[in-house]
Coordinates of C-alpha atoms (C1' of nucleotides) in Angstrom, one line a residue:
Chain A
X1 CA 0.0 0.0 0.0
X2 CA 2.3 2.8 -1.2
X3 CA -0.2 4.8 -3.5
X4 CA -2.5 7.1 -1.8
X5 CA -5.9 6.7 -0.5
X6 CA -8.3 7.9 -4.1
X7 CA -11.6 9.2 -3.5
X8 CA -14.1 6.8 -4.4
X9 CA -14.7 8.0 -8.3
X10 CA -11.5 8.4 -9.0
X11 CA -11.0 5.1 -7.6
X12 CA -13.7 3.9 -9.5
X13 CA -12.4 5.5 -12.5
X14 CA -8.5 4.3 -12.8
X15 CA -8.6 1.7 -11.5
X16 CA -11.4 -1.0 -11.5
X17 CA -12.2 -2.9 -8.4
X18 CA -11.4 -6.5 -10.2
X19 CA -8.2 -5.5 -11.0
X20 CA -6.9 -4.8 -7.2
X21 CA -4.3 -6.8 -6.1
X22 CA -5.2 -8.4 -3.1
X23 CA -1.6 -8.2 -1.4
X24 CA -1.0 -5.0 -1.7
X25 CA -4.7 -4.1 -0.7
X26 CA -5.4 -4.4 2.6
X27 CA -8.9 -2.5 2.7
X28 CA -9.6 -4.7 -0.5
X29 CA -12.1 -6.9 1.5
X30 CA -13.9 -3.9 2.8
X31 CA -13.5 -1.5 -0.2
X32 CA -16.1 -4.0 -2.0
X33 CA -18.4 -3.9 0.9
X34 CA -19.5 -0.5 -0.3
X35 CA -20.4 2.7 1.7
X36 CA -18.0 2.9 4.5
X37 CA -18.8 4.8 8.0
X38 CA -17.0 8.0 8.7
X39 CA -15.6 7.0 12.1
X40 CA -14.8 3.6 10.5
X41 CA -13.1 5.2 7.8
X42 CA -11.1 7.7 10.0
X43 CA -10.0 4.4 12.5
X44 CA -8.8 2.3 9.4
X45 CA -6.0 4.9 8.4
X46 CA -4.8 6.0 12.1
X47 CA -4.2 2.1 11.9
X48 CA -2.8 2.0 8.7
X49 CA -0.4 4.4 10.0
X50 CA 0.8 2.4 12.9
X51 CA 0.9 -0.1 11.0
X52 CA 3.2 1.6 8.6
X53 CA 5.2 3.1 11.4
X54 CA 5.7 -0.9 12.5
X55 CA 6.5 -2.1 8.8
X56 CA 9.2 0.4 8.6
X57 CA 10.4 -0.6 12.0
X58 CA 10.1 -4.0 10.5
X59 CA 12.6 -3.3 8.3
X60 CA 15.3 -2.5 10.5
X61 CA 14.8 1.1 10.7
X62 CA 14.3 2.2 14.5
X63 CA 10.9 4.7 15.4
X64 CA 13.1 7.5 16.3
X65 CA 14.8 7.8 12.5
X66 CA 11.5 7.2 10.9
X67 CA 10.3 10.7 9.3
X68 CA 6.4 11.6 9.2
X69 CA 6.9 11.1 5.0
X70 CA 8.3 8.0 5.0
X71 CA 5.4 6.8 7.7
X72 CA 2.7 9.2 5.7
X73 CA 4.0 6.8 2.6
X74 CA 4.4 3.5 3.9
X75 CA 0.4 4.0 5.3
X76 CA -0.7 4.7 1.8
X77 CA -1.6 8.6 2.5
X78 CA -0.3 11.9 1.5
X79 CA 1.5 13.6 4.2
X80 CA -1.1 16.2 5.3
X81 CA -3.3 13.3 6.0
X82 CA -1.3 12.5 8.8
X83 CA -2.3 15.6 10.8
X84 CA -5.6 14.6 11.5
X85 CA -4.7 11.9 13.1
X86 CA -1.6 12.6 14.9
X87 CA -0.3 16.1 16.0
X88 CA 3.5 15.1 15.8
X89 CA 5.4 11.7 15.7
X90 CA 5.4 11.6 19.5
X91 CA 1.5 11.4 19.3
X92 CA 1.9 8.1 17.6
X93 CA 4.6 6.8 19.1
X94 CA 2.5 7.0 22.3
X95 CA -0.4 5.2 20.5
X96 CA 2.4 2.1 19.9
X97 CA 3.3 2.2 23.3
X98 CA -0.2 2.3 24.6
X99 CA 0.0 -0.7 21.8
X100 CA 3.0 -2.3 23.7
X101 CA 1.2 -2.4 27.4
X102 CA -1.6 -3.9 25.6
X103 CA 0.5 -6.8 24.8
X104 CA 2.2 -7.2 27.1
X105 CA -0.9 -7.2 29.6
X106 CA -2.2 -9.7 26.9
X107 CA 0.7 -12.4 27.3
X108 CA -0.1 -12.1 31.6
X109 CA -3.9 -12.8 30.9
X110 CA -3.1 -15.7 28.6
X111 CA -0.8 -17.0 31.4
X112 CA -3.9 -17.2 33.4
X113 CA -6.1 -18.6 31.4
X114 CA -3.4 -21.3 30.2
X115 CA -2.0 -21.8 33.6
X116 CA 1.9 -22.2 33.8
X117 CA 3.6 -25.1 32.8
X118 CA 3.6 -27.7 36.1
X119 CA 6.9 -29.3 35.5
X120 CA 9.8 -27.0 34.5
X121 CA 7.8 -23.5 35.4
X122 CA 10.6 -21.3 34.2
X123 CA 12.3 -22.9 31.3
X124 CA 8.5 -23.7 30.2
X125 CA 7.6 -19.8 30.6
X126 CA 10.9 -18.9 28.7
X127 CA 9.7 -21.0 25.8
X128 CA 6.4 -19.0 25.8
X129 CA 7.8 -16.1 26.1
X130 CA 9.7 -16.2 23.6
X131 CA 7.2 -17.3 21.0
X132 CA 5.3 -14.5 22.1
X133 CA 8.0 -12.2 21.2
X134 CA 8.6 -13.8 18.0
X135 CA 5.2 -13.8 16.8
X136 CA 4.8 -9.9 18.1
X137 CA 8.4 -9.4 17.1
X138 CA 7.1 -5.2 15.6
X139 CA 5.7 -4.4 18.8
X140 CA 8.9 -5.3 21.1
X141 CA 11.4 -4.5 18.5
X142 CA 9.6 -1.0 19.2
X143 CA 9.2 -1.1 22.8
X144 CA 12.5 -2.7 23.7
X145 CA 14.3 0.0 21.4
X146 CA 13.0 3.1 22.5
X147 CA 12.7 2.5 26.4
X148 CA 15.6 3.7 26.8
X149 CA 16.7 5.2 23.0
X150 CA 13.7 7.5 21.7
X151 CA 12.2 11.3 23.1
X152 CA 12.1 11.6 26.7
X153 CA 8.1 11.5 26.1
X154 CA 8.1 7.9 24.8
X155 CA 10.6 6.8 27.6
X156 CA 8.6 7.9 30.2
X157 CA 5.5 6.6 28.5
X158 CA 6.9 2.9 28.0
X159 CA 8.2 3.2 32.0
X160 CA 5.0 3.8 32.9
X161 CA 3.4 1.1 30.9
X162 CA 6.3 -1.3 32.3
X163 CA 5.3 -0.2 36.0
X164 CA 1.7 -1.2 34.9
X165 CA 2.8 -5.1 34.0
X166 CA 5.1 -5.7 36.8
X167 CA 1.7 -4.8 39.4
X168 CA -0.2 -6.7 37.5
X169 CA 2.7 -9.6 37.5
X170 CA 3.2 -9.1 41.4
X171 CA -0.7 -9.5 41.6
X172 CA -0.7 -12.8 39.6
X173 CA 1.9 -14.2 41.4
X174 CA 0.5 -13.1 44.7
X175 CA -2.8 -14.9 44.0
X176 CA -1.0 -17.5 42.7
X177 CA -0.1 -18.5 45.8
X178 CA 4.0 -18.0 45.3
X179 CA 6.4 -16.6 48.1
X180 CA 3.6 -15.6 50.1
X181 CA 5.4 -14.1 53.0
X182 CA 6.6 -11.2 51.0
X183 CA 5.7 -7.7 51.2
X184 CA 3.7 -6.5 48.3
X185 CA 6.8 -3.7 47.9
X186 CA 9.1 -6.9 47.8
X187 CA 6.9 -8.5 45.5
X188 CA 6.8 -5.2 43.4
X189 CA 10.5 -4.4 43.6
X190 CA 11.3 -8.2 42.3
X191 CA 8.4 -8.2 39.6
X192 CA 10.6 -5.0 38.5
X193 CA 13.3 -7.3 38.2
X194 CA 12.0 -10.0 36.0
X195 CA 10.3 -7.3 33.7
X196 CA 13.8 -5.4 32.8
X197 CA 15.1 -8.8 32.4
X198 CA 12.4 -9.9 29.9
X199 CA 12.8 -6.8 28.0
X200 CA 16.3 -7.1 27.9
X201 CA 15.8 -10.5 26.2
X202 CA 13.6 -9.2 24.1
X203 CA 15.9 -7.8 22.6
X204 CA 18.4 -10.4 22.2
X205 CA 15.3 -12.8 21.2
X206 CA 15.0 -10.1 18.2
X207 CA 18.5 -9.8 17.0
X208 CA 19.0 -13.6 17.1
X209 CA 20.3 -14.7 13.7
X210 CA 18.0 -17.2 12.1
X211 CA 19.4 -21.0 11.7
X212 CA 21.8 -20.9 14.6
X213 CA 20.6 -23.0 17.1
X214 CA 23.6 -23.2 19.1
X215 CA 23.6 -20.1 19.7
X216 CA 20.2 -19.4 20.1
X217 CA 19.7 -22.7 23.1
X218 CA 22.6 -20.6 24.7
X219 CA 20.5 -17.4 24.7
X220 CA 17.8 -19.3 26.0
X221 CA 19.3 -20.9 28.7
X222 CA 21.1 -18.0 29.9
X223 CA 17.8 -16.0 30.0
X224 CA 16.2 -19.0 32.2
X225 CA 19.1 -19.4 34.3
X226 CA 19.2 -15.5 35.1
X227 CA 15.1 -15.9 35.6
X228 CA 16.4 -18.7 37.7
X229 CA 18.5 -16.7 40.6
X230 CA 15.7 -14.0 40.5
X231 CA 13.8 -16.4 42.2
X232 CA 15.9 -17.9 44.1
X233 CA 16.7 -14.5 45.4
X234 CA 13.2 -14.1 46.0
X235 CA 12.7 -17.3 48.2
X236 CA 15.3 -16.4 50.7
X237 CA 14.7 -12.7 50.6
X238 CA 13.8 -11.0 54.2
X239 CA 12.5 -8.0 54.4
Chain B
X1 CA 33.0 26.1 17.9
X2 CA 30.5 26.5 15.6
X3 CA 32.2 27.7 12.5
X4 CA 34.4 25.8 9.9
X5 CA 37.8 25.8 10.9
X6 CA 40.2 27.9 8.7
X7 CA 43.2 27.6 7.2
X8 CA 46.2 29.5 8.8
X9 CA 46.2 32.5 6.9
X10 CA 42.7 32.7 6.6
X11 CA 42.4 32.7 10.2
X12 CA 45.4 35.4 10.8
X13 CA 43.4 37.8 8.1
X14 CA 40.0 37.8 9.8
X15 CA 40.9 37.1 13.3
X16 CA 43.9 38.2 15.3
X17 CA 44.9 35.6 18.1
X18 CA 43.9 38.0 21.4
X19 CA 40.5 38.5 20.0
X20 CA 39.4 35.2 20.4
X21 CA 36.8 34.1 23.0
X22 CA 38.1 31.3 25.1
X23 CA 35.3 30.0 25.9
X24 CA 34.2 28.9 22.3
X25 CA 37.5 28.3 21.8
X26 CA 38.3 24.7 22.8
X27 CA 41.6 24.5 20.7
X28 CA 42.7 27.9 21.4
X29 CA 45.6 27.4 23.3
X30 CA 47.1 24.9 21.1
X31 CA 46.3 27.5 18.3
X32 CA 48.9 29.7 20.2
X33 CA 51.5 27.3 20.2
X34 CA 52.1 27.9 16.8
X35 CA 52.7 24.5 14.2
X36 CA 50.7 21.7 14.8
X37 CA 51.7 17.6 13.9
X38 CA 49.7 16.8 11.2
X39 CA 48.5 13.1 12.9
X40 CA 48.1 15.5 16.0
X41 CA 45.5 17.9 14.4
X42 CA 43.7 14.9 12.7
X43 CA 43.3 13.1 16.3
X44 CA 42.1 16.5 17.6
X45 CA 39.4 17.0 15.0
X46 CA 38.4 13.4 14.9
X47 CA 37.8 14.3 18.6
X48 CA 35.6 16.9 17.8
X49 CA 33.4 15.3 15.7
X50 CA 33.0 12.9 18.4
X51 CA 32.5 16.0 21.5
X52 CA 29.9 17.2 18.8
X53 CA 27.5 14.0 18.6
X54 CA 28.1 13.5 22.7
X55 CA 26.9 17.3 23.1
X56 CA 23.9 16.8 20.3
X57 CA 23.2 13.6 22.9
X58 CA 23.5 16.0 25.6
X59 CA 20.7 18.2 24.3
X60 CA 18.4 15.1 24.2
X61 CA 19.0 14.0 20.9
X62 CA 19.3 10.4 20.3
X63 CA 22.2 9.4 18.5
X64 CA 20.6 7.5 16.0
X65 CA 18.6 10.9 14.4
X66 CA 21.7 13.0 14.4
X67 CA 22.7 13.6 10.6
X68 CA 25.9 13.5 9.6
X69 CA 25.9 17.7 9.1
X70 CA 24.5 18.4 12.2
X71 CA 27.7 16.3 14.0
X72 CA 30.0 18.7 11.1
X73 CA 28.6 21.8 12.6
X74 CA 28.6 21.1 16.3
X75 CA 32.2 20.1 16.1
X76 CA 33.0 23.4 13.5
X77 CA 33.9 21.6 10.5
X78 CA 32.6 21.3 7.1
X79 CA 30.3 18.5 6.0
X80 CA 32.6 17.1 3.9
X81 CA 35.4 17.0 6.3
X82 CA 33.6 14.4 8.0
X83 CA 34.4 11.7 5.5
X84 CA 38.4 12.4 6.3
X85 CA 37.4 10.3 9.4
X86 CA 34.8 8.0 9.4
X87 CA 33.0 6.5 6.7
X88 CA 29.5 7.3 7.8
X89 CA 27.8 7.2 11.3
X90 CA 27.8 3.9 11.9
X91 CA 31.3 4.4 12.0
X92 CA 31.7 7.2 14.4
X93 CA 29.1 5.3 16.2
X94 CA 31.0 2.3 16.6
X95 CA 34.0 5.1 18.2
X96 CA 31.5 5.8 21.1
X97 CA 30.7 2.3 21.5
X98 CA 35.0 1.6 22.3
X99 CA 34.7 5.1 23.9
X100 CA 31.7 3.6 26.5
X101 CA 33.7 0.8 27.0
X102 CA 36.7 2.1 27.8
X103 CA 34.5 4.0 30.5
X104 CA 32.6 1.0 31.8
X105 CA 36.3 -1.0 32.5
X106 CA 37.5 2.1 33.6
X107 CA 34.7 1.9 36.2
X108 CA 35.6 -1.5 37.3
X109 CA 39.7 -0.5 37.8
X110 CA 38.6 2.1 40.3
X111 CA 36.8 0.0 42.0
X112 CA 39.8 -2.2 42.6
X113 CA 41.8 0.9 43.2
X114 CA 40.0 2.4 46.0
X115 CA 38.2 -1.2 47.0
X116 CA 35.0 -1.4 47.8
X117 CA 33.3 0.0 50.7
X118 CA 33.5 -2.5 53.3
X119 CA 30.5 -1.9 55.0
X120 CA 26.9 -1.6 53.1
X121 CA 28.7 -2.9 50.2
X122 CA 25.8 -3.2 47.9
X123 CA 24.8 0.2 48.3
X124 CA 27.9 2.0 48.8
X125 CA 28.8 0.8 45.2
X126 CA 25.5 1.9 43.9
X127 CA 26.2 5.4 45.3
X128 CA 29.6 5.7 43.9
X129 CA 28.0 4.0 40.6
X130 CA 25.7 6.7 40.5
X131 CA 27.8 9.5 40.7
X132 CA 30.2 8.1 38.4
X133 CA 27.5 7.2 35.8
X134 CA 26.3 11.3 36.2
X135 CA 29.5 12.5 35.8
X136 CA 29.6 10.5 32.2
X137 CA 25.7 11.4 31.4
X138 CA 26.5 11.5 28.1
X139 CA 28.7 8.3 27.2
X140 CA 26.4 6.7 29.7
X141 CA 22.6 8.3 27.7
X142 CA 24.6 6.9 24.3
X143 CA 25.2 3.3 25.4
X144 CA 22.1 3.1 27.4
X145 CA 20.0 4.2 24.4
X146 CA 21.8 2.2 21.6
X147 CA 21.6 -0.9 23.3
X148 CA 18.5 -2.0 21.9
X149 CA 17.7 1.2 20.3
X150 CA 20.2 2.1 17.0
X151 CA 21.4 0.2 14.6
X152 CA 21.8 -3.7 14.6
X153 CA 26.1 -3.0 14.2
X154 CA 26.1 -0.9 16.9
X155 CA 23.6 -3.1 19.2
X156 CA 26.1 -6.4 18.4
X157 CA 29.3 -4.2 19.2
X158 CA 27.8 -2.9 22.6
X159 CA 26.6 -6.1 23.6
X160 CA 30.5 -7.3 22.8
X161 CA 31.7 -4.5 25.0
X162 CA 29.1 -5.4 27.8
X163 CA 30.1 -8.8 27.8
X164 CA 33.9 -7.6 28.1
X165 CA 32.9 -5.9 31.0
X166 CA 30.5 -8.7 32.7
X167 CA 33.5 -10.9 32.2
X168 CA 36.2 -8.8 33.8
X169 CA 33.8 -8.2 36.7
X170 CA 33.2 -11.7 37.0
X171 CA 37.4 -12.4 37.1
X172 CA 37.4 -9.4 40.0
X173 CA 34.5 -11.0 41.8
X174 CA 36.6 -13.9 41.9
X175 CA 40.1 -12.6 42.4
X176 CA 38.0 -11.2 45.5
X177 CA 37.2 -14.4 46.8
X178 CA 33.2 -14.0 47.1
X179 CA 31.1 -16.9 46.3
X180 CA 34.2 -18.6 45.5
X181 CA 31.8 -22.0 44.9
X182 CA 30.7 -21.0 41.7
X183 CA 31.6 -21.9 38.9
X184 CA 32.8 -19.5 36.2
X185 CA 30.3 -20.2 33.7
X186 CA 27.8 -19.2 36.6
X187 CA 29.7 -16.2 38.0
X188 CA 30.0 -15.0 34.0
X189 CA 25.9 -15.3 33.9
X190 CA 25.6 -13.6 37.5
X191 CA 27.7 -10.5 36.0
X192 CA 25.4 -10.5 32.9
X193 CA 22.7 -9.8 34.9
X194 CA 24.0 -7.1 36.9
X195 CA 25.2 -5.3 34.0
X196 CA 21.9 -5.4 32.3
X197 CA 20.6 -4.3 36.0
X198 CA 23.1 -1.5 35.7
X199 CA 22.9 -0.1 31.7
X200 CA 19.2 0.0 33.1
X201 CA 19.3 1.6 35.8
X202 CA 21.8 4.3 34.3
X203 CA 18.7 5.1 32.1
X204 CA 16.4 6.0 34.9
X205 CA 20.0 7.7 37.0
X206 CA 19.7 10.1 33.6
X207 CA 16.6 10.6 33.3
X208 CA 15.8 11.4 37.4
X209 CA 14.0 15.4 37.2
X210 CA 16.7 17.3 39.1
X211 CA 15.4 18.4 42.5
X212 CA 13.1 15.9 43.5
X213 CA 15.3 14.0 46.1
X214 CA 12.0 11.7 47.1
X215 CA 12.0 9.8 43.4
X216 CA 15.9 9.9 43.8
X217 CA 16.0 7.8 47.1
X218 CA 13.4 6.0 45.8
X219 CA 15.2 4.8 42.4
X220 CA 18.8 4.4 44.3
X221 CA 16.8 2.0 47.1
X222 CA 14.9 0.0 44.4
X223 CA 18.4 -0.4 42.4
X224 CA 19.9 -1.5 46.1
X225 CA 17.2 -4.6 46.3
X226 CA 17.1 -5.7 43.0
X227 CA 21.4 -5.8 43.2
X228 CA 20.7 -7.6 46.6
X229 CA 18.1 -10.1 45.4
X230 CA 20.6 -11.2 42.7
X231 CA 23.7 -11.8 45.0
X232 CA 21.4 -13.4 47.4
X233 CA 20.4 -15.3 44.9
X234 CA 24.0 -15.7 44.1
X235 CA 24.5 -16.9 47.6
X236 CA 22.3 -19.8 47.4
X237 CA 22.7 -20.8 43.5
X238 CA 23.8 -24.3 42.9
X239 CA 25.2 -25.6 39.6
Chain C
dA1 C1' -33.5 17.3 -0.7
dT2 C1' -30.2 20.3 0.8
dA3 C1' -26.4 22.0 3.8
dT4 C1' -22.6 20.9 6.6
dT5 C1' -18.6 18.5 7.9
dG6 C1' -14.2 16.5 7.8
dA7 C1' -10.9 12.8 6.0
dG8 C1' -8.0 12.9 2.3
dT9 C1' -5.7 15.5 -1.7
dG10 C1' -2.0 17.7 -4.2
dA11 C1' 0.8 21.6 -4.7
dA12 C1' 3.8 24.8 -2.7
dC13 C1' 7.2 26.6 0.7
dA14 C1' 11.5 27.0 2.9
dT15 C1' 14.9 24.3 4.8
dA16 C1' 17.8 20.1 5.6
dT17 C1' 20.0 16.3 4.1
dG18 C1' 24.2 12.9 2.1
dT19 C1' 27.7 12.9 -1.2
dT20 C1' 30.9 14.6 -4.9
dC21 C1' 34.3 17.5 -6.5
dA22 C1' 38.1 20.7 -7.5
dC23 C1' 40.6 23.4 -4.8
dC24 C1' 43.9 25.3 -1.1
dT25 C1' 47.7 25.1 1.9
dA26 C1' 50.7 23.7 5.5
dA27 C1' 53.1 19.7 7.2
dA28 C1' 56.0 15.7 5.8
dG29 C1' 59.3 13.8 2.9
dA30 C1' 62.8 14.1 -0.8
Chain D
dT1 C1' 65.1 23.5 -1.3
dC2 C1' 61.4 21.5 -3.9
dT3 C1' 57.7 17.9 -4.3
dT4 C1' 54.2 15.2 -2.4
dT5 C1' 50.6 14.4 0.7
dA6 C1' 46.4 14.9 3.0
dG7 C1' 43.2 17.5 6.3
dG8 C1' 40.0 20.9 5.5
dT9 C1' 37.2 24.1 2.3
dG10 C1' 33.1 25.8 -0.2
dA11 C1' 30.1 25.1 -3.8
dA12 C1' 27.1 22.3 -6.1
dC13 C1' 23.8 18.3 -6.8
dA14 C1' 19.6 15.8 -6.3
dT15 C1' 16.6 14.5 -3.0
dA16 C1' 14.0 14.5 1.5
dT17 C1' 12.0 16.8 5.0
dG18 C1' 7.8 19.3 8.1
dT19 C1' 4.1 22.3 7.6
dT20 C1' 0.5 25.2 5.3
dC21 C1' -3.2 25.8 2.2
dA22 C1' -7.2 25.8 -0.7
dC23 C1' -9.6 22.2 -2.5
dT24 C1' -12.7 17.8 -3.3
dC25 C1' -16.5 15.0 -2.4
dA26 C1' -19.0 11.4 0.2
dA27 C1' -21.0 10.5 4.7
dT28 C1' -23.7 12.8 8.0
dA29 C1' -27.1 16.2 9.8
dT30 C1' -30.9 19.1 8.9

DNA sequence: ATATTGAGTGAACATATGTTCACCTAAAGA
DNA sequence: TCTTTAGGTGAACATATGTTCACTCAATAT
């Protein structure tokens, strides 16, 4: 999608709905669906632009190089189009975080409903985990990078959404049952912990090179041993 | 120094040596001392271009949006001039990588200099730590921001220079005779962890609003526990 | 049926960018 | 002394950028 967004006659007019491409259309499914809402409308393209925003990250580039053109471009949209969505590139890099917490709040729910693996907790979460990433690999390319690289603004946006999942961690694991005789500011401060740690691997999980398993069994097992001590830590800790 | 240096005679024409301004005037003094080696004035401007990106950082750039004339300008030097140096920015980049890792080791000989502090050792380091990483804000912002943030060369060369680093804190650990029961490939993971701990925490050290002492303590006692929970964990690790 | 609204357009703007080139000149080498 | 070398210059280039503006026209509101 690399043309821009054609009103609906000249749409109609150049190019004829049976000669669309389906890969490079998107919208194609809803584009022959007819008369399309307004709000509708206006949501498709603020996602088209994230979604842009992620294909160029995608692509190696990182969120803080990417230029409002290049996004405006990759979404399909002439560059003016971009203001009614977004004031500057800050305003949608804090939608992509806001994108981030949701995903990673999703992996925590999913661990509840799926329970964690009986035998081999850690190593067995590790392996989740790291799936998760994979399959996600836009959103924590993103998030991983610019916690600590982008505009002050993201930084403290994606530390605030990291606070968010290490509660919501420390309540799992409190209900869970796990190290019970700790202090919910323990629980928090270690929860802390294991979140920087994931995010960390993230990272290494992204910049893996594909086809080295050696290498990659290493990462893994260094990430679950390091998961490992946390808790260990955790079991002898005293207030 | 914000305009292009000038030749000799140029410089003697427009500007007479005792009207300079010291203060914008970085090389002045050496520009008093008449001829200069040619390898010496290189090193000295290839030090400028790299002074110029660390102040850009300083003004809360990221390194990976500077542009190549931007870094020219700051260090008072045609665009061109740049290319006499390094072949792009990856390049320089890769400078500040060895220049961060130099400071990181650096870090680590102090500490066997002046020892550690014998009593409240955990938190006496993180104090010194502290003040060592905000005296370095700005080699410290770079390497805490490219980590996972710039480009994939300069990610894989500062995760090389932090493994230097958690391997020759691992060998002091050692030569100190703490947890002497470990085995190295364990002590070597241990480290890993504390220097992710660390790059991590220098990110919220830099980014701590001045003048707000409550946050402050609150940061420095939350870096204490997590640093304790991993050596206690430490304590208790078996292979 | 008609008027309003607002997402998307395309052109224009001033400015910024990376890279090249021939050139200058002072240090290094003969 | 004279020649060579190479760091630094300034101009030029094609291209990219953020932002503005009047405009279109289909979905909404009247």
């Amino acid at each position: 999608m690399h043309q821009p967004i054609l009103t609906a006659s000249q749409r109609a007019r150049r190019q004829p709905a049976e000669s669309r491409l389906a890969a490079s259309a998107p919208l194609s499914r809803a584009e022959s669906e007819g008369p399309i809402s307004r709000t509708e409308r206006k949501e498709r393209t603020r996602q088209r632009l994230i979604d842009g925003a992620l294909a160029l990250i995608g692509r190696g580039r990182s969120y803080t190089s990417l230029s409002l053109r290049e996004i405006a471009r990759e979404a399909g949209v002439v560059p003016a189009a971009f203001y009614r969505h977004f004031r500057d590139l800050d305003e949608l890099g804090l939608a992509l975080v806001e994108m981030g917490g949701v995903t990673l709040r999703r992996l925590l729910r999913e661990a509840r409903r799926d329970g964690i693996p009986p035998t081999d907790m850690i190593r067995g979460s590790v392996l989740i985990y790291k799936r998760y990433v994979e399959e996600r690999a836009l959103v924590f390319r993103f998030i991983a990078a610019e916690r600590a690289g982008g505009s002050r603004i993201l930084r403290n946006a994606i530390r605030t959404e990291d606070g968010h999942f290490a509660s919501e961690m420390a309540q799992d694991l409190r209900a869970l049952g796990v190290m019970p005789d700790l202090s919910s500011a323990s629980l928090q401060m270690i929860c802390g912990l294991v979140v920087t740690t994931m995010l960390n691997a993230a990272s290494d999980i992204l910049d893996l090179p594909r086809g080295q398993p050696v290498q990659e069994q290493e990462m893994v097992a260094n990430f679950v041993r390091q998961l490992r001590l946390i808790f260990l830590g955790a079991k002898h800790w005293r207030e």
